């Protein structure tokens, strides 16, 4: 599941650019897109040469990869250009990208692609020359062109062809826009330039001038390599490629650029210049697969190192020990360095958002501005892949449901344009990503309504819900079916999926909403998926890893104390942990392992786990230690089993990583709780709700149901009937060095119906089940017929008390249930209990 | 001519196209996977890669105590999605066979073996049965049905 995503990489994004110095020296490997592009053209030299030897596929692959990146950049640039149409530099970048694609595809004989890009380029050149003003229509057409280019490129990637679509209407659109200029131009003052299509020479000139204008910008410093590339390519390639070339080669000599560059950065010229010129040479494009392999090998190296360290621990040979220590140091550093190469700034996903948001906003007739903070925050490549969909989902959610239409916004006194805020920053070992909007917030009423109609809660529950709980409803599976929710609540389309995806990689999601003002989703995401801390346990001679994320605490029950405290609740072993019943799972039983003979004298190790808002205890033989491990995905054949993956331990042994949630589900401790404890978990997790009461659910001999407030319950015991004695007519039992008075609930509160529904078969009469209760500091044992369950119930009185000894009647599991009034019950059974008890205490005092 | 990597499982002499095989090796330490389908023998650590081991004896329904072979070999399959190994009793040579010696299976052959075998090459000494690898490694559905 979660870990399988490690290997999933989109073909278009198969490269990470590594800053050589960064990877080696351990400094962050932040690379700006600009540098990448420059670097690519540098590298192309080699590719061209290869092409002569028939490396055509290689060229096309290269072309596809870089075009994809360029297109992403283009989307971003066009959208930002729309906002600031005078940004020459952005414009130059757009123009160059399209031109590069056009040039390359001409050379590679992709005619259709060339035609599309050519039309686009013409339009762009008109814009650049100031003959046209950028209008939303033009932007949309240009974006459509980029989409067309993308579509053709993906066809080329699939089958090498350009596909059947001819993009006639798009080209017509582009040309129509071009025509407008031509008309204008004919009327205007520059008849010389009035050609319907630019000639290559024109492009050439135009671009050179463009280049000059942009030259002082720091990003363009490392043009030197390109210049070197120029003569060779010029000599070999005919027109289109040639074109690109001459266009990229700066008309001005390098030194002038160098000199102008430091002014921008404010650094000392002598230092800056050489660094800038080698910028391109400092980066490498590396296949992600290669990095994964590297990572794998480093993982192995770490294991081998661990083995050697163990072996040399007691070694006398100082030289060997020294070498082992050095190996240790180098390996650790190597591991860190390799990890770093896999880090990518979050910008890699965010850069698609401006375009995405623009399209969405247009579709919904909204105005949305997008702001981004912390674009350089780095995450592991695999994590980025894993959260991409979720982020997109949240952004769509915000634009679709969060931000109101301009009219509504104006009516509410807001800026007609809504703001979508993306923020990312590091916090501890996590990255926090926030997707926020200043829209209408979450409409609690609508959410509740939807929750009610989806039967996620009862009207009574709805009344008592706190805001946080209501927002929590959005993440419930089944809360949202797209159409209804979009219209009704305006929130929460498939948020449960977002939550699942984020939780699958060990993250969490929070909502913050101010009704009428804002909504923001905060994602907490681990830096890397590949290495996680685990707890190593063993059972039945096998070792298993449990992700530390799900471990709440470790308990060791010592056999020395009189009682292990593991109680049996109708066949389900439970342990009372600070007043809460913790269902227990025995790992060996769950996994059908040979059971390690339950000796009563042995200590019991319980790992308290949190799975899906529900805690349970996993009983294991030995808790070994905690480690950081490299997660490896489990094969397809084993997908349905309760394992989250595998790992290789220090000794080379393979260990399975337990999937806590699935383990709990398989054993029923999680799903069971879901049916009748779902609301309870919410209330305990989301701030507690005093209105709900934990009840001990009891069965009487005639199938009657009773309940007892769990707060007064101390322990559940089985007491042999033979041990019950009578003192002064009162039943008592010796219990933990005291005399415990007993009350027989059946006798005190007998079933009054004459037509008994059915008589439950009598359990074996060797022992009775006793609920040891505390009231006013006194202990008393209630002898009950059978304990059915422990559950959380809101005490909505559906009927007042039916008789003395009963506090109220409620409906639990569709049965009318009497809630016992403990005090009255005791008095019914023994009217003098409290008097005696008080007297006893006074005497003691 | 096609080359096959051959091996024995019980009394069957079997072959797999050589291109589908990454390597053949011996392994002693297998980590069992509790609750897994019976044909999954466990996991091995192949130079840092986790490989799922499928016991072909169990796939072919060969009795457990048929042989007490200590020569059990792992045929690691070449597959970039999933790392899989077929555990066999004994490995044989790589043989080169001509299409003319190939024959479809007779209809009289029944049972699980029928699905696992595509056809047979009539070698000089004996028949080499061609294992249908896709079937051999795909038994999730079958197991679910039988449960």
mmCIF file of N, CA, C and O in Angstrom, chain A residues 46 63 102 136 155 196 230 276 301 449 453 462 472 509 549 609 611 643 688 776 789 831:
data_model
loop_
_atom_site.group_PDB
_atom_site.id
_atom_site.type_symbol
_atom_site.label_atom_id
_atom_site.label_comp_id
_atom_site.label_asym_id
_atom_site.label_seq_id
_atom_site.Cartn_x
_atom_site.Cartn_y
_atom_site.Cartn_z
ATOM 1 N N UNK A 46 26.317 16.631 -26.492
ATOM 2 C CA UNK A 46 26.626 15.216 -26.544
ATOM 3 C C UNK A 46 25.549 14.443 -27.279
ATOM 4 O O UNK A 46 25.822 13.512 -28.034
ATOM 5 N N UNK A 63 14.460 14.819 -25.468
ATOM 6 C CA UNK A 63 13.580 15.885 -25.931
ATOM 7 C C UNK A 63 12.272 15.879 -25.142
ATOM 8 O O UNK A 63 11.792 16.911 -24.665
ATOM 9 N N UNK A 102 10.000 23.990 -30.881
ATOM 10 C CA UNK A 102 9.743 24.049 -32.314
ATOM 11 C C UNK A 102 10.979 23.609 -33.088
ATOM 12 O O UNK A 102 10.910 22.790 -33.996
ATOM 13 N N UNK A 136 -6.942 37.908 -21.927
ATOM 14 C CA UNK A 136 -7.289 36.567 -21.440
ATOM 15 C C UNK A 136 -7.504 35.587 -22.585
ATOM 16 O O UNK A 136 -7.153 34.412 -22.486
ATOM 17 N N UNK A 155 1.788 11.401 -26.895
ATOM 18 C CA UNK A 155 1.605 10.415 -27.955
ATOM 19 C C UNK A 155 2.952 9.920 -28.446
ATOM 20 O O UNK A 155 3.177 8.720 -28.636
ATOM 21 N N UNK A 196 2.916 37.548 -42.948
ATOM 22 C CA UNK A 196 1.955 36.782 -42.158
ATOM 23 C C UNK A 196 2.681 35.809 -41.245
ATOM 24 O O UNK A 196 2.214 35.469 -40.186
ATOM 25 N N UNK A 230 27.656 26.087 -29.989
ATOM 26 C CA UNK A 230 27.123 26.616 -31.221
ATOM 27 C C UNK A 230 27.838 26.202 -32.507
ATOM 28 O O UNK A 230 27.186 25.687 -33.410
ATOM 29 N N UNK A 276 29.679 31.448 -11.659
ATOM 30 C CA UNK A 276 28.535 31.502 -12.551
ATOM 31 C C UNK A 276 28.800 30.748 -13.843
ATOM 32 O O UNK A 276 27.943 30.038 -14.343
ATOM 33 N N UNK A 301 24.875 -1.519 2.271
ATOM 34 C CA UNK A 301 26.181 -1.186 2.819
ATOM 35 C C UNK A 301 26.065 -0.916 4.314
ATOM 36 O O UNK A 301 26.901 -1.348 5.105
ATOM 37 N N UNK A 449 -26.253 18.479 8.298
ATOM 38 C CA UNK A 449 -27.390 18.026 7.520
ATOM 39 C C UNK A 449 -26.993 16.835 6.644
ATOM 40 O O UNK A 449 -27.668 15.822 6.582
ATOM 41 N N UNK A 453 -28.199 12.992 6.696
ATOM 42 C CA UNK A 453 -28.831 12.301 5.570
ATOM 43 C C UNK A 453 -28.008 11.098 5.136
ATOM 44 O O UNK A 453 -28.524 10.174 4.546
ATOM 45 N N UNK A 462 -26.001 14.835 16.698
ATOM 46 C CA UNK A 462 -25.740 16.055 15.947
ATOM 47 C C UNK A 462 -25.876 17.270 16.841
ATOM 48 O O UNK A 462 -25.101 18.217 16.759
ATOM 49 N N UNK A 472 -14.602 17.174 11.639
ATOM 50 C CA UNK A 472 -14.090 15.819 11.516
ATOM 51 C C UNK A 472 -14.985 14.956 10.633
ATOM 52 O O UNK A 472 -14.525 14.012 9.991
ATOM 53 N N UNK A 509 -3.773 15.089 8.827
ATOM 54 C CA UNK A 509 -4.460 16.237 8.243
ATOM 55 C C UNK A 509 -5.293 16.921 9.317
ATOM 56 O O UNK A 509 -5.927 16.257 10.119
ATOM 57 N N UNK A 549 5.109 4.959 14.568
ATOM 58 C CA UNK A 549 3.982 5.890 14.495
ATOM 59 C C UNK A 549 2.760 5.337 15.218
ATOM 60 O O UNK A 549 2.001 6.070 15.830
ATOM 61 N N UNK A 609 -1.189 -0.124 20.763
ATOM 62 C CA UNK A 609 -1.166 0.405 19.407
ATOM 63 C C UNK A 609 -2.369 1.278 19.149
ATOM 64 O O UNK A 609 -3.428 1.101 19.735
ATOM 65 N N UNK A 611 -4.758 2.222 16.178
ATOM 66 C CA UNK A 611 -5.149 1.949 14.801
ATOM 67 C C UNK A 611 -6.505 2.537 14.549
ATOM 68 O O UNK A 611 -7.481 2.175 15.192
ATOM 69 N N UNK A 643 0.406 -6.789 6.409
ATOM 70 C CA UNK A 643 1.770 -6.276 6.483
ATOM 71 C C UNK A 643 1.880 -5.008 5.655
ATOM 72 O O UNK A 643 1.277 -4.898 4.592
ATOM 73 N N UNK A 688 -13.338 15.431 23.910
ATOM 74 C CA UNK A 688 -14.119 14.826 24.975
ATOM 75 C C UNK A 688 -15.529 15.363 25.024
ATOM 76 O O UNK A 688 -15.813 16.469 24.635
ATOM 77 N N UNK A 776 -18.900 5.936 46.889
ATOM 78 C CA UNK A 776 -18.509 6.735 48.052
ATOM 79 C C UNK A 776 -17.264 6.167 48.715
ATOM 80 O O UNK A 776 -17.082 6.277 49.928
ATOM 81 N N UNK A 789 -20.913 -6.444 27.030
ATOM 82 C CA UNK A 789 -20.067 -5.519 26.275
ATOM 83 C C UNK A 789 -19.773 -4.294 27.125
ATOM 84 O O UNK A 789 -20.375 -4.101 28.180
ATOM 85 N N UNK A 831 -30.616 -2.393 53.035
ATOM 86 C CA UNK A 831 -30.979 -1.008 53.379
ATOM 87 C C UNK A 831 -29.989 -0.335 54.326
ATOM 88 O O UNK A 831 -29.894 0.877 54.355
#
